[in-house]
Short mmCIF file of C-alpha atoms and ligand atoms in Angstrom, two decimals:
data_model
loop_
_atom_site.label_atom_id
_atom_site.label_comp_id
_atom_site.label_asym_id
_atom_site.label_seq_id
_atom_site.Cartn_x
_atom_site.Cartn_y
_atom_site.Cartn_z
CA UNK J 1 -6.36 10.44 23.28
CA UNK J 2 -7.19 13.71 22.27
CA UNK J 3 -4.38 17.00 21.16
CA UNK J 4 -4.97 19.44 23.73
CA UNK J 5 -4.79 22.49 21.94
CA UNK J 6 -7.37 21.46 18.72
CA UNK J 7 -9.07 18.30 20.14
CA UNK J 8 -7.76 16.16 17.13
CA UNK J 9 -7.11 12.61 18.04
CA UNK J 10 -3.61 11.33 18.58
CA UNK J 11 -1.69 7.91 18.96
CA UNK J 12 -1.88 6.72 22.20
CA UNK J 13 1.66 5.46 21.57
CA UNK J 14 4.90 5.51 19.72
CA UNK J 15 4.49 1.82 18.74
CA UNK J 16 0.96 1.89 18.40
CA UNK J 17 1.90 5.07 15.65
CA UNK J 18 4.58 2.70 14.11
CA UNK J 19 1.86 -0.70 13.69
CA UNK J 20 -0.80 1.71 12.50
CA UNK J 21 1.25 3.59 9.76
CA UNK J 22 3.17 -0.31 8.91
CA UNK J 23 -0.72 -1.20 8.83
CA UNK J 24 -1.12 1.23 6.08
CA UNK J 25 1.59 0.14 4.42
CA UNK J 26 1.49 -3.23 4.91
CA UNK J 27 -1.67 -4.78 3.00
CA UNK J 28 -2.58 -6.48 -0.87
CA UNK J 29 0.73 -4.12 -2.00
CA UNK J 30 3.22 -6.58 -0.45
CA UNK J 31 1.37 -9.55 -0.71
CA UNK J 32 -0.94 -9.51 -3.65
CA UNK J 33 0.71 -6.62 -6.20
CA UNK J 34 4.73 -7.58 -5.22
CA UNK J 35 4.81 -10.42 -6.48
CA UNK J 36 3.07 -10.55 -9.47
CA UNK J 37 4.57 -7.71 -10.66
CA UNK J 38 8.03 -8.99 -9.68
CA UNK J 39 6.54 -12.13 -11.92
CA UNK J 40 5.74 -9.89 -14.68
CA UNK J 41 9.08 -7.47 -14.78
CA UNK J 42 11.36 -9.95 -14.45
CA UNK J 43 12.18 -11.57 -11.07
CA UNK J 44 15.48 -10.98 -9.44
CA UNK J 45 16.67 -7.62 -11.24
CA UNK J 46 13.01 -6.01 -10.40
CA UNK J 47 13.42 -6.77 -6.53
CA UNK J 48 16.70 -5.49 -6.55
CA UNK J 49 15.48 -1.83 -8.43
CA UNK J 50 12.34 -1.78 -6.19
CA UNK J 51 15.02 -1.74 -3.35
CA UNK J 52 17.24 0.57 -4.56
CA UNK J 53 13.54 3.06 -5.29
CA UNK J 54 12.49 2.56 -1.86
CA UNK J 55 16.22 3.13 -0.25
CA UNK J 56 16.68 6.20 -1.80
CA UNK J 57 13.15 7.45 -3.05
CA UNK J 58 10.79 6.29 -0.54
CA UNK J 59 12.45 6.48 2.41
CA UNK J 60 12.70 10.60 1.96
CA UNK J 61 9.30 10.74 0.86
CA UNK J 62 7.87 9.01 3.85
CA UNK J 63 9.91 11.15 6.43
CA UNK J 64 9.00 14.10 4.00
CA UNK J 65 5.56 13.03 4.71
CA UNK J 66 5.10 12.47 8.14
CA UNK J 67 7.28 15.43 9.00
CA UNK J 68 4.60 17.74 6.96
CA UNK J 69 1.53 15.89 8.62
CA UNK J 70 2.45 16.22 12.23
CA UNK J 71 3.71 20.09 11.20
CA UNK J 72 0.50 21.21 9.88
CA UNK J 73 -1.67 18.96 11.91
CA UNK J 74 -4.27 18.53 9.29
CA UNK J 75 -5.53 16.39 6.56
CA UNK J 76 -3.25 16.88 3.03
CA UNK J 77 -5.32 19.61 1.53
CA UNK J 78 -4.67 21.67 4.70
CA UNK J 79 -1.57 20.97 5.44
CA UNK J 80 0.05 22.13 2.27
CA UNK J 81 -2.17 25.94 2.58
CA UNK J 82 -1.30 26.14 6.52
CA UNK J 83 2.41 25.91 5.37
CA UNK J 84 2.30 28.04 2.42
CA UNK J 85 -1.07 29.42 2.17
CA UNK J 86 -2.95 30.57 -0.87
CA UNK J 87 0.22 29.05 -2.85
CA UNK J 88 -0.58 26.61 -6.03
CA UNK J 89 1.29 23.75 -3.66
CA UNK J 90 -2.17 22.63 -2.62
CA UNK J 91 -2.13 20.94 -5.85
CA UNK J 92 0.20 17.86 -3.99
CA UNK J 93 -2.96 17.99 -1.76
CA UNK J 94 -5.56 17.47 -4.04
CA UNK J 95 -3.83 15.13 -6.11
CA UNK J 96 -3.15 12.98 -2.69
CA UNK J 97 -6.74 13.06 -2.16
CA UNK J 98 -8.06 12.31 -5.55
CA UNK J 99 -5.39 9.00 -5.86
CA UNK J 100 -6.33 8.08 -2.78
CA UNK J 101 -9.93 8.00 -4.24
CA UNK J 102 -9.14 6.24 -7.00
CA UNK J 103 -7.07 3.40 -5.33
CA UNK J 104 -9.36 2.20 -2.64
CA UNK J 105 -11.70 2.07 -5.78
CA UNK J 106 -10.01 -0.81 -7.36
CA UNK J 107 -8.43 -2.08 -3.56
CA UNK J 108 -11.67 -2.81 -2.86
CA UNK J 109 -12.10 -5.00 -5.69
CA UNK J 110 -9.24 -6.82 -4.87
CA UNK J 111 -10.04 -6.41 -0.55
CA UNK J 112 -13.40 -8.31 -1.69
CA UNK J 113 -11.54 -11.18 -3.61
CA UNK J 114 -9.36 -11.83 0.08
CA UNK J 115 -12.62 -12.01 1.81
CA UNK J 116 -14.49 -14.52 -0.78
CA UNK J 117 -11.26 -16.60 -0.35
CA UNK J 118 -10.99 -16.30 3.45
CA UNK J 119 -15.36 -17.49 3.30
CA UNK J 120 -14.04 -20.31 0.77
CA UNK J 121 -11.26 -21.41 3.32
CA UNK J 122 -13.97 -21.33 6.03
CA UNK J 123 -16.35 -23.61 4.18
CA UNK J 124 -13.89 -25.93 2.78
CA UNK J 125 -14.38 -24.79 -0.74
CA UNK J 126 -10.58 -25.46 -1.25
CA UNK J 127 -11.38 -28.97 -1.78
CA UNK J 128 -11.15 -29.07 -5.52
CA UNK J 129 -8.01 -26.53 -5.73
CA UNK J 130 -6.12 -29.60 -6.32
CA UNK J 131 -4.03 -28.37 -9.22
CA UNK J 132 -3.08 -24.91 -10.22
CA UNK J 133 -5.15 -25.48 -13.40
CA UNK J 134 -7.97 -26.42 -11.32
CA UNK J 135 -7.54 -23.01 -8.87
CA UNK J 136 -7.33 -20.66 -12.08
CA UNK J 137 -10.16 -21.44 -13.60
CA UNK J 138 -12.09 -21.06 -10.00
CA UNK J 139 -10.72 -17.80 -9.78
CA UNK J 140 -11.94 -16.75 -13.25
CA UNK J 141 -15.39 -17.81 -12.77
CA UNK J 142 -15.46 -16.21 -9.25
CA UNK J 143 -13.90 -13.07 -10.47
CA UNK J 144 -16.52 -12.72 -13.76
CA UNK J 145 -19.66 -13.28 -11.62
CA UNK J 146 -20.94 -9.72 -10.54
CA UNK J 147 -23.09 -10.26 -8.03
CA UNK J 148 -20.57 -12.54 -6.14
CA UNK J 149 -17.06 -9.45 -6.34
CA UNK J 150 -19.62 -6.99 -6.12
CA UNK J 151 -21.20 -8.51 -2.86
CA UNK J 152 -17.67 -8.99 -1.19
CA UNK J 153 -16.88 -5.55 -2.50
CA UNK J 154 -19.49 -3.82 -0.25
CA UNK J 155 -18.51 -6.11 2.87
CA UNK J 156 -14.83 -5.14 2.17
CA UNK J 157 -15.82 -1.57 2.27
CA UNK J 158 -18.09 -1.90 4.87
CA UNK J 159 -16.19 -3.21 7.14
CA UNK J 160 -13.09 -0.37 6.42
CA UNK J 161 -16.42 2.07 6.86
CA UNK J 162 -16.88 0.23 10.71
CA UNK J 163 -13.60 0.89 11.80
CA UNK J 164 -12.82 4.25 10.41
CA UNK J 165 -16.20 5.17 12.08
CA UNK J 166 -14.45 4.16 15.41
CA UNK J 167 -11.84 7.30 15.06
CA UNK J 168 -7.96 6.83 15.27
CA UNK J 169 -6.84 5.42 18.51
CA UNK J 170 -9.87 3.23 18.77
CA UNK J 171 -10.38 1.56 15.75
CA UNK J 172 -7.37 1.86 13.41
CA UNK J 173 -4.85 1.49 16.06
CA UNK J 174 -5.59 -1.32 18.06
CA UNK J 175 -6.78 -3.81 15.45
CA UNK J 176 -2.74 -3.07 14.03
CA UNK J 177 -1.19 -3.72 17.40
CA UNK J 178 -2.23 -7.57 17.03
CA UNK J 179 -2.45 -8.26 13.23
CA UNK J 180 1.03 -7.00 12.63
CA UNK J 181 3.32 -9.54 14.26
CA UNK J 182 0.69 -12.67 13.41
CA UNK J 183 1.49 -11.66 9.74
CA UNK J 184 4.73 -12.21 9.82
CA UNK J 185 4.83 -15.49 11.69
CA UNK J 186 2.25 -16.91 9.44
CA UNK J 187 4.44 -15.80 6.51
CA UNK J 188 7.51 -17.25 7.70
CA UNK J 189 5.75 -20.90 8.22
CA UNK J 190 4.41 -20.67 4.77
CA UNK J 191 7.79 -19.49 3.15
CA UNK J 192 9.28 -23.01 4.83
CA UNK J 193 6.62 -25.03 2.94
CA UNK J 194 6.77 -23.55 -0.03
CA UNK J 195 10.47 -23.52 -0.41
CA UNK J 196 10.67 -27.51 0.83
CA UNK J 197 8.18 -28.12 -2.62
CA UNK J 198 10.19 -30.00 -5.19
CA UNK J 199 11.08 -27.99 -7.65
CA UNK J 200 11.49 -24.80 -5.95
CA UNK J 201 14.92 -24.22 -6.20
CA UNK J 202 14.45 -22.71 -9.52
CA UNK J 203 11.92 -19.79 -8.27
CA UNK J 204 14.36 -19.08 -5.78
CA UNK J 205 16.40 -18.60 -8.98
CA UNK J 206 14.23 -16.55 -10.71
CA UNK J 207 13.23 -14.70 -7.20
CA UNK J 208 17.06 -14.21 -5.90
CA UNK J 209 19.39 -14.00 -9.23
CA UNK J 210 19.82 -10.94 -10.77
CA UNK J 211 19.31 -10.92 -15.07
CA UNK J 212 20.73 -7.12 -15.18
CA UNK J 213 19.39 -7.77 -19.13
CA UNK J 214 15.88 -7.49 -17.94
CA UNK J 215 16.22 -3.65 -16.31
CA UNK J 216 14.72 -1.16 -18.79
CA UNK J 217 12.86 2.25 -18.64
CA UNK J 218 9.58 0.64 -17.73
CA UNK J 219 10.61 -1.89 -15.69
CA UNK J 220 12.48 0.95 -13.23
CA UNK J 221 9.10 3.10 -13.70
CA UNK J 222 7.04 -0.06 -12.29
CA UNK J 223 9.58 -1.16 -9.52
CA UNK J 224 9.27 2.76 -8.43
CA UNK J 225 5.74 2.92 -8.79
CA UNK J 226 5.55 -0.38 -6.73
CA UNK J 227 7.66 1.50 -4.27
CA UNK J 228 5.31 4.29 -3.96
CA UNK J 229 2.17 2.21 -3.89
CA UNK J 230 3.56 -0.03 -1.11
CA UNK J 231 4.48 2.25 0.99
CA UNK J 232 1.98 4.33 1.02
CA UNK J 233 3.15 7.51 -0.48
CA UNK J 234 2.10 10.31 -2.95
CA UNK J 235 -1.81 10.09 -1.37
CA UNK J 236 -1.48 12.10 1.69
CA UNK J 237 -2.36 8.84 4.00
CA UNK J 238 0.91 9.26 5.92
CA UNK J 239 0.54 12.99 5.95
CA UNK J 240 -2.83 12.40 7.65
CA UNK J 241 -1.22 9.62 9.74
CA UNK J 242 1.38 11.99 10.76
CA UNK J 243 -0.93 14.96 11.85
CA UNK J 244 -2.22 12.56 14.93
CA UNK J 245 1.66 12.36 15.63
CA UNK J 246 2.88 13.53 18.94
CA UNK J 247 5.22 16.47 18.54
CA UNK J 248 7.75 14.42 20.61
CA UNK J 249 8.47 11.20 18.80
CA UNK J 250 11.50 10.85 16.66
CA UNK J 251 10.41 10.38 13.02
CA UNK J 252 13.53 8.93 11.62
CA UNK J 253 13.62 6.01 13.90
CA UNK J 254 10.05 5.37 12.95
CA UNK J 255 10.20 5.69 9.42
CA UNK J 256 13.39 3.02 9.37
CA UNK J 257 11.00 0.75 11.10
CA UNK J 258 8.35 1.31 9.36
CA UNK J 259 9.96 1.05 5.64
CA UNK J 260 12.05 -2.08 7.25
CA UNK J 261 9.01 -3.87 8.15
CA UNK J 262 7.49 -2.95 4.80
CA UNK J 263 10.02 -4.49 2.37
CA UNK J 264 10.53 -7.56 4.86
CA UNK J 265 6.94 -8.69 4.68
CA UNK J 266 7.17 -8.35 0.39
CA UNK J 267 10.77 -10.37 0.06
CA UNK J 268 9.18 -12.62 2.18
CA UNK J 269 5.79 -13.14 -0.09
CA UNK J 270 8.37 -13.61 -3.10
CA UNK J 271 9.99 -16.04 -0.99
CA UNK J 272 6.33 -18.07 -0.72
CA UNK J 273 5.19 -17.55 -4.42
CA UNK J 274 8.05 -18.14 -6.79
CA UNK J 275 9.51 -21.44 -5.06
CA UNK J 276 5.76 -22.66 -5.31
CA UNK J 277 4.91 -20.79 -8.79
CA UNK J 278 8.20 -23.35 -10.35
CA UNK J 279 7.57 -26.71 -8.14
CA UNK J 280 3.89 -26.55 -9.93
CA UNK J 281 5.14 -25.54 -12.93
CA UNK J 282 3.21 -22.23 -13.20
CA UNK J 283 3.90 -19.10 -15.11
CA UNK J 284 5.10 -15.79 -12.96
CA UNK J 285 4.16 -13.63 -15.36
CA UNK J 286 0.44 -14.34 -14.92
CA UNK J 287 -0.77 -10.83 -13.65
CA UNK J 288 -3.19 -10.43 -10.96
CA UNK J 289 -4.29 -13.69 -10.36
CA UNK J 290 -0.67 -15.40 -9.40
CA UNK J 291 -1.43 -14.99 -5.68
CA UNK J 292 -4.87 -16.15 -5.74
CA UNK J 293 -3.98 -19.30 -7.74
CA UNK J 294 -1.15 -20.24 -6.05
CA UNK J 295 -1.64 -20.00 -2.27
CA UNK J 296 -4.39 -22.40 -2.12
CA UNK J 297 -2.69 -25.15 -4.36
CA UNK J 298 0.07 -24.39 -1.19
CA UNK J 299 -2.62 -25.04 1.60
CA UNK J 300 -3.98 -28.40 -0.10
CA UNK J 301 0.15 -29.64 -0.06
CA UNK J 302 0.49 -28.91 3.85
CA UNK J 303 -0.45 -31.33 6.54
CA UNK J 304 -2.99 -29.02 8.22
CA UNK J 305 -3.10 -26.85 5.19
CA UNK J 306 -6.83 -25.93 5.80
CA UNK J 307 -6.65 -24.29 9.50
CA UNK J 308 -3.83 -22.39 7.37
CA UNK J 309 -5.45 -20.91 4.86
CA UNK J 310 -8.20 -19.59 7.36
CA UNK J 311 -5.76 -18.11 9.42
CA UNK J 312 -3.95 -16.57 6.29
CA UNK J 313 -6.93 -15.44 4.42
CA UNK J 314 -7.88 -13.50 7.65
CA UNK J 315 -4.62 -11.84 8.35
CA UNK J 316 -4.63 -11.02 4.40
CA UNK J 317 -7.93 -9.47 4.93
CA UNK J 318 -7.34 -7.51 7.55
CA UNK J 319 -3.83 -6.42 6.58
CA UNK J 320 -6.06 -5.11 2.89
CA UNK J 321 -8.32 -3.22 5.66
CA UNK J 322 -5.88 -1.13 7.68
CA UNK J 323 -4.66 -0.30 4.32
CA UNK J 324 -8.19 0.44 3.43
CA UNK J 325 -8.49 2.46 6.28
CA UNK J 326 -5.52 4.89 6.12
CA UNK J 327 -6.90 5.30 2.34
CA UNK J 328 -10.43 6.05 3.70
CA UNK J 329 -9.48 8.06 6.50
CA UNK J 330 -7.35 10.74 4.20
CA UNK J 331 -10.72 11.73 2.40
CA UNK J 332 -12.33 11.55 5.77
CA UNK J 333 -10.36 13.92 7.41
CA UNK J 334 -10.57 16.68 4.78
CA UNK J 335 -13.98 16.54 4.60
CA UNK J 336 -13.88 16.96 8.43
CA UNK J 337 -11.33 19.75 8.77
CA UNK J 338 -12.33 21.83 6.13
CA UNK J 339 -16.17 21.49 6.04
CA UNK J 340 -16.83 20.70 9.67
CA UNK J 341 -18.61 17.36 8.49
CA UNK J 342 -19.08 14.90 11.35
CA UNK J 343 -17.17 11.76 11.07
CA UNK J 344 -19.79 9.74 10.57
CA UNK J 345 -21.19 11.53 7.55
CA UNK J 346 -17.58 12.05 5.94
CA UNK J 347 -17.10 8.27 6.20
CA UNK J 348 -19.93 7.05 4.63
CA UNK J 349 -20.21 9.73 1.58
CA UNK J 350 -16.87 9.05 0.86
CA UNK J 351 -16.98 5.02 0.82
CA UNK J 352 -20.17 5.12 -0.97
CA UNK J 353 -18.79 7.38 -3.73
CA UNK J 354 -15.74 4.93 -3.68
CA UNK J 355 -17.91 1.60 -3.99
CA UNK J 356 -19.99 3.51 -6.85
CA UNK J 357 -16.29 4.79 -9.13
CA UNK J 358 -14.98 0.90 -8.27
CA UNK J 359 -17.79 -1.28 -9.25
CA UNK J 360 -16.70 -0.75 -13.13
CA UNK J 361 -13.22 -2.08 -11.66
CA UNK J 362 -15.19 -4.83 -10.29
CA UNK J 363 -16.54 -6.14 -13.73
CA UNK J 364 -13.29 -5.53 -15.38
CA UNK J 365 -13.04 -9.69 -15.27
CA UNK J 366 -16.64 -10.55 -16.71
CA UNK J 367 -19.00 -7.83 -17.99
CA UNK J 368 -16.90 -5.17 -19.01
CA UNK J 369 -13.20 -7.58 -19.65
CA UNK J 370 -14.19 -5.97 -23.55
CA UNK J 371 -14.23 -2.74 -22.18
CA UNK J 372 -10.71 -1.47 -23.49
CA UNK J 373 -9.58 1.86 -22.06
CA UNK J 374 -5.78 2.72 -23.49
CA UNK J 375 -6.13 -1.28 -24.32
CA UNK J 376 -6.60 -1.38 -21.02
CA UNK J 377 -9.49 -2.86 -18.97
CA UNK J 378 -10.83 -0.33 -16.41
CA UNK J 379 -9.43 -1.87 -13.33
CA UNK J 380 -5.85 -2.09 -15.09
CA UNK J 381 -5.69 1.64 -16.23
CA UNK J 382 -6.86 3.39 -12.64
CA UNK J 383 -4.52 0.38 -10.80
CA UNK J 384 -1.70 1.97 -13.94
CA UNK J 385 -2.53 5.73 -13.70
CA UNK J 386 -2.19 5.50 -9.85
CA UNK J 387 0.74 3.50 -9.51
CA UNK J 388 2.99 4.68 -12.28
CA UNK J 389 2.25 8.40 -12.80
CA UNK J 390 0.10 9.87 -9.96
CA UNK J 391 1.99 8.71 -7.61
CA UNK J 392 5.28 9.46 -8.90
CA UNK J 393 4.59 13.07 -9.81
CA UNK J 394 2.90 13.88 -6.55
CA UNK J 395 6.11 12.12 -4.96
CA UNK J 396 8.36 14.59 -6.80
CA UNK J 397 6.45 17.29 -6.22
CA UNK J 398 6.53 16.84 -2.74
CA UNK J 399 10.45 16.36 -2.81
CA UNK J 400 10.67 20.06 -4.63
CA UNK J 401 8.22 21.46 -1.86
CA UNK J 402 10.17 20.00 1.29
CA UNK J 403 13.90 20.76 -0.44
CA UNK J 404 13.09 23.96 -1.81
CA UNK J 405 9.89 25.20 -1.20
CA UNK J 406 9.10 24.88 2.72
CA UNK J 407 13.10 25.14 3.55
CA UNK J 408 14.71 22.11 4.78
CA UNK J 409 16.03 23.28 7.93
CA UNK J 410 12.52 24.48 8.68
CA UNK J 411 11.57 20.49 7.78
CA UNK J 412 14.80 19.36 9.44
CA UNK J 413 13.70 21.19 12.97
CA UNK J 414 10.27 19.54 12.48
CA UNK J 415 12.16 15.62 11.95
CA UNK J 416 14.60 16.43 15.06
CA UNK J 417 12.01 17.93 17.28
CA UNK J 418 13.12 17.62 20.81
CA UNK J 419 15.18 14.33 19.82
CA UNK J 420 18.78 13.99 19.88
CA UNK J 421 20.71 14.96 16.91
CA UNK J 422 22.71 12.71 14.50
CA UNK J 423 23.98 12.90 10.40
CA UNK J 424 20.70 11.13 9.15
CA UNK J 425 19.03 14.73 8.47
CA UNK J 426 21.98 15.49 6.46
CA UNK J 427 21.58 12.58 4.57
CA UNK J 428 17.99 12.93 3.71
CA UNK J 429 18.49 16.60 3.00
CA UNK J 430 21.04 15.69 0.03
CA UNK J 431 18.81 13.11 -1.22
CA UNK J 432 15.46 14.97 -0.98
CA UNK J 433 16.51 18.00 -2.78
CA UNK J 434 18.82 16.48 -5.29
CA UNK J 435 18.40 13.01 -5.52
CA UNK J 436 14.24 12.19 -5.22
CA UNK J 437 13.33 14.62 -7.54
CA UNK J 438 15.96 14.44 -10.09
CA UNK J 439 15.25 10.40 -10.24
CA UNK J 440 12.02 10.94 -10.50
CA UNK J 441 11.83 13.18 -13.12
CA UNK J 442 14.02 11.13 -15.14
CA UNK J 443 12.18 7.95 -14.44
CA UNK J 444 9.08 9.67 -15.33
CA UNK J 445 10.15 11.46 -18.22
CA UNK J 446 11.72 8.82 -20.00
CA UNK J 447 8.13 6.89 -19.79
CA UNK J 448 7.07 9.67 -22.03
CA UNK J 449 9.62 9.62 -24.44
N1 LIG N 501 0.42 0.48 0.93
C1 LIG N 501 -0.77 -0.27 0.77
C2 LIG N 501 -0.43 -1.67 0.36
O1 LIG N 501 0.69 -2.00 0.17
C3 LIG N 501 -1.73 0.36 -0.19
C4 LIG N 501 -1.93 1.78 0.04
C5 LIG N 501 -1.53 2.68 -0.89
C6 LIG N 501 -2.48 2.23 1.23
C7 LIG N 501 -1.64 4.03 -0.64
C8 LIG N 501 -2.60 3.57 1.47
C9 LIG N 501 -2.18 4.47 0.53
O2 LIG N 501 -1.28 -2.47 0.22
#
């Protein structure tokens, strides 16, 4: 469907809006990154501040975002000069762009391991995952041969590439409309296996109980930065999403639902790793891997484990692609709206510069694992820089521009358009100009000191 008045595409529907922007936030964040950085920062304490972040942090961002998006109508770079033009502001914009960039570089990485385990699932190659021993060293040899990650990388991206070619309501919205509710059926049957393992009461421990000891400056950085990164914010993807918004649609409802949905499907991956990560006497704090070596050890212990794992693998995939996509499509559109660049071309200069800046990520686990950066391998440090400062700072800069800069009853008219009134704009307006910023400042000041 296309906007009248400037031809740009819109969502054909309120719930197809809702799938497509839970698409973007919905992907490896929740069900790759949560829970091995809940491993890593301490369990129960960690979920509990990444809940808190998200309640009072990301919720305001997101509505901040969409309500900016659907204002301006155009891509982040845009949207920030159309509202305050020729003001330094922009700089949100470009930021946006440039850590959109640099995520899909690494996503991709991590998109390509999904679809090497969803091929593996196809062609029984689970058969000698028998132990969790057994899957981590598969994972390491997969993960250090080049030509294997770099080969899934390009189909990863390629694929992202075939769908963002369709356009909005064609490609990215209908493939969300059906992946969406699979996902979460398939992750409730898997939560009731894993948490029937022997032994799993004590990763429920570890998942559920609170240790307040383990909360410190770094760990409430992380949890926010986890926050941020799941829910898409601070890269101008939901600005984007928002400019294909129908002036009509209530944003707060959508933004409950769609921040709801979000932290549902990531307690619910906790609620499949840890109970498994105890019963086989794993470590949580194993880093990037944890997913990867756990879920098939899972799938070999279930009855008709195997049609499971190809089902999962497949929703994982796609779930990493309409992530992919909203990450794709922010670059896209800039190009597009500022340059007058066809789609087509926009799409596939951006991916390939993308492929080109991630394949170093790619070899971070073979050829370049010596490769220390900060004494940090190159895949760690852009999946760090993103997470836990870009996308904090361009999260409180945006809180400063919608409190103070743009006006929030101007923002406020924007949320409410045509819908009926209620107190949740007064709420958001107390926490976006006092709260969001001045926590995020904090938080990301006292990283620094
Ligand atoms: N939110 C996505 C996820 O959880 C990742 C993402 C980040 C997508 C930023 C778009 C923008 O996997």
């Amino acid at each position: 469907m296309k906007d009248k008045n400037n031809q740009r595409a819109l969502w054909s529907s309120r719930i197809g809006f809702i799938l497509a922007a839970s698409g973007s936030a919905v992907g490896l964040g929740n069900i790759w990154k949560f829970p091995y950085v809940t491993g890593q920062n301490g369990g129960g304490a960690f979920v509990l501040v990444y809940m808190i972040c998200t309640a009072i942090i990301g919720l305001p961002l997101m509505l901040s975002e969409f309500a900016i998006g659907r204002n301006a109508n155009l891509n982040p770079i845009g949207a920030f000069n159309k509202i305050k033009p020729n003001s330094p502001w922009i700089v949100i914009g470009i930021m946006g762009l440039l850590g959109g960039f640099l995520v899909l570089s690494f996503y991709s990485v991590v998109g390509g391991w999904t679809l090497a385990y969803l091929v593996k699932s196809l062609t029984h190659g689970f058969d000698s995952f028998t132990t969790s021993k057994n899957a981590e060293s598969i994972f390491l040899s997969f993960t250090a041969d080049a030509t294997e990650t770099l080969f899934y990388q390009i189909l990863f991206i390629s694929i992202s590439i075939y769908i963002v070619l369709k356009g909005v309501d064609k490609g990215i919205e209908k493939i969300c409309d059906i992946l969406m509710p699979t996902l979460v059926i398939m992750l409730a049957i898997l939560m009731i296996r894993s948490i029937t393992l022997p032994g799993a009461v004590e990763g429920l421990k570890f998942y559920l109980y609170p240790d307040f000891s383990k909360i410190n400056g770094s760990v409430i950085l992380i949890a926010l930065g986890q926050s941020f990164f799941s829910l898409s914010l601070g890269m101008g993807c939901l600005i984007t999403y928002g400019s294909y918004l129908r002036p009509q649609e209530n944003l707060i409802s959508v933004t409950v639902y769609i921040v709801i949905f979000d932290i549902l499907i990531a307690l619910l991956m906790g609620m499949i790793i840890f109970p498994a990560v105890f019963a086989m006497g794993m470590e949580p704090t194993e880093g990037p891997s944890l997913v990867f070596n756990v879920l098939p050890v899972i799938f070999k212990k279930m009855s008709i484990g195997g049609i499971f794992s190809i089902i999962f693998f497949c929703l994982l995939t796609i779930a990493a692609i309409t992530s992919s996509i909203s990450l794709l499509e922010g670059v896209t559109s800039f190009l597009i709206d500022k340059y007058g660049w066809k789609r087509k071309n926009a799409v596939l200069i951006t991916a390939l510069a993308i492929f080109l800046f991630g394949i170093p990520s790619a070899l971070s686990f073979g050829l370049l694992e010596n490769l220390k950066l900060a004494n940090m391998t190159f895949f760690d440090l852009i999946n760090n820089i993103t997470s836990n400062y870009l996308l904090p700072l361009s999260g409180m800069l945006t809180a400063v521009f919608v409190g103070w800069v743009w006006g929030v009853e101007k923002v406020q008219k924007e949320i409410e358009n045509n819908t009926s009134k209620s107190r949740w704009p007064q709420i958001w307006i107390f926490l976006v100009k006092f709260i969001t910023p001045l926590a995020l400042a904090i938080v990301f000041l006292s990283n620094f000191f």
